[in-house]
Short mmCIF file of C-alpha atoms in Angstrom, two decimals:
data_model
loop_
_atom_site.label_atom_id
_atom_site.label_comp_id
_atom_site.label_asym_id
_atom_site.label_seq_id
_atom_site.Cartn_x
_atom_site.Cartn_y
_atom_site.Cartn_z
CA ASP A 1 -9.09 23.01 2.44
CA TYR A 2 -6.21 23.77 0.18
CA GLU A 3 -3.62 21.81 1.21
CA ILE A 4 -3.16 20.34 -2.63
CA PHE A 5 -2.40 23.69 -3.78
CA ASP A 6 0.20 24.18 -0.98
CA ASP A 7 1.72 20.54 -1.53
CA ILE A 8 2.26 21.30 -5.50
CA GLU A 9 4.06 25.06 -4.57
CA ASP A 10 6.27 23.13 -1.94
CA LYS A 11 7.49 20.66 -4.80
CA LEU A 12 7.63 22.90 -8.01
CA GLY A 13 10.43 25.57 -8.21
CA GLN A 14 10.05 28.87 -9.36
CA ASP A 15 11.24 28.07 -12.98
CA LEU A 16 8.82 25.10 -13.22
CA ILE A 17 5.91 27.69 -11.77
CA MET A 18 6.68 29.98 -14.02
CA THR A 19 6.59 27.73 -16.66
CA LEU A 20 3.27 26.82 -15.93
CA GLU A 21 1.98 30.42 -15.97
CA LYS A 22 3.53 31.11 -19.22
CA PHE A 23 2.25 27.71 -20.89
CA TYR A 24 -1.26 29.01 -19.65
CA GLU A 25 -0.67 32.33 -20.99
CA SER A 26 0.09 31.16 -24.27
CA ASN A 27 -3.31 28.82 -24.73
CA MET A 28 -1.07 25.74 -23.64
CA ASP A 29 0.94 26.45 -26.61
CA ILE A 30 4.20 25.14 -26.45
CA ARG A 31 6.23 27.02 -29.33
CA GLN A 32 4.48 30.08 -27.89
CA THR A 33 5.53 29.29 -24.45
CA ALA A 34 9.17 29.14 -25.43
CA ASN A 35 9.16 32.08 -27.18
CA ASN A 36 7.70 33.61 -24.28
CA LEU A 37 10.19 32.60 -22.01
CA TYR A 38 13.44 32.72 -24.36
CA VAL A 39 14.24 29.42 -24.54
CA HIS A 40 13.95 26.09 -26.90
CA GLN A 41 10.42 24.25 -27.31
CA ASN A 42 12.60 21.01 -25.96
CA THR A 43 12.85 23.03 -22.80
CA VAL A 44 9.55 23.55 -22.07
CA ARG A 45 8.42 20.06 -22.94
CA TYR A 46 11.45 18.87 -20.44
CA ARG A 47 10.03 21.70 -17.70
CA LEU A 48 6.69 20.11 -18.07
CA LYS A 49 7.86 16.64 -17.84
CA LYS A 50 9.38 17.55 -14.96
CA VAL A 51 5.85 19.00 -13.37
CA PHE A 52 4.67 15.50 -13.85
CA GLU A 53 7.28 13.77 -12.23
CA LEU A 54 7.30 16.30 -9.17
CA THR A 55 3.79 16.60 -8.66
CA GLY A 56 1.74 13.22 -10.56
CA TYR A 57 -0.12 15.62 -12.56
CA ASP A 58 -0.22 15.52 -16.40
CA ILE A 59 -0.68 18.42 -18.69
CA ASN A 60 -2.37 15.97 -21.42
CA LYS A 61 -4.98 15.13 -18.93
CA PHE A 62 -8.07 17.20 -18.59
CA GLU A 63 -8.38 17.06 -14.77
CA ASP A 64 -4.97 17.20 -14.03
CA ASN A 65 -4.45 20.14 -16.19
CA PHE A 66 -7.33 21.44 -14.45
CA LYS A 67 -5.78 21.29 -10.99
CA LEU A 68 -2.64 22.63 -12.04
CA TYR A 69 -4.35 25.89 -13.50
CA LEU A 70 -6.43 25.63 -10.21
CA PHE A 71 -3.52 25.77 -8.51
CA LEU A 72 -1.61 28.90 -10.26
CA PHE A 73 -5.09 30.68 -9.60
CA TYR A 74 -4.89 29.60 -5.79
CA LYS A 75 -1.50 30.90 -5.62
CA ARG A 76 -2.08 34.40 -7.35
CA VAL A 77 -5.46 34.93 -4.96
CA LYS A 78 -3.39 34.05 -2.14
CA GLY A 79 -0.95 36.63 -3.25
CA LEU A 80 -2.96 38.95 -3.51
CA ARG A 81 -4.74 38.33 0.20
CA GLY A 82 -1.38 38.46 1.62
#
């Protein structure tokens, strides 16, 4: 059952999802993420904090971080199927 991932998607807007995608593509480096998004590092920090506020998942905790990564993987696979 993948309701947990659908719930995350419902809570996050496109900007926050894109920020997470770039964050993981940048090997969780905030400076590189900011460069890739053409925003300030503080903007990335703010968005990641917003992800925590909306979902309860903290990128600084391994289990939460892994769930967010799995969410993006699920979203990608779901997009390929449908």
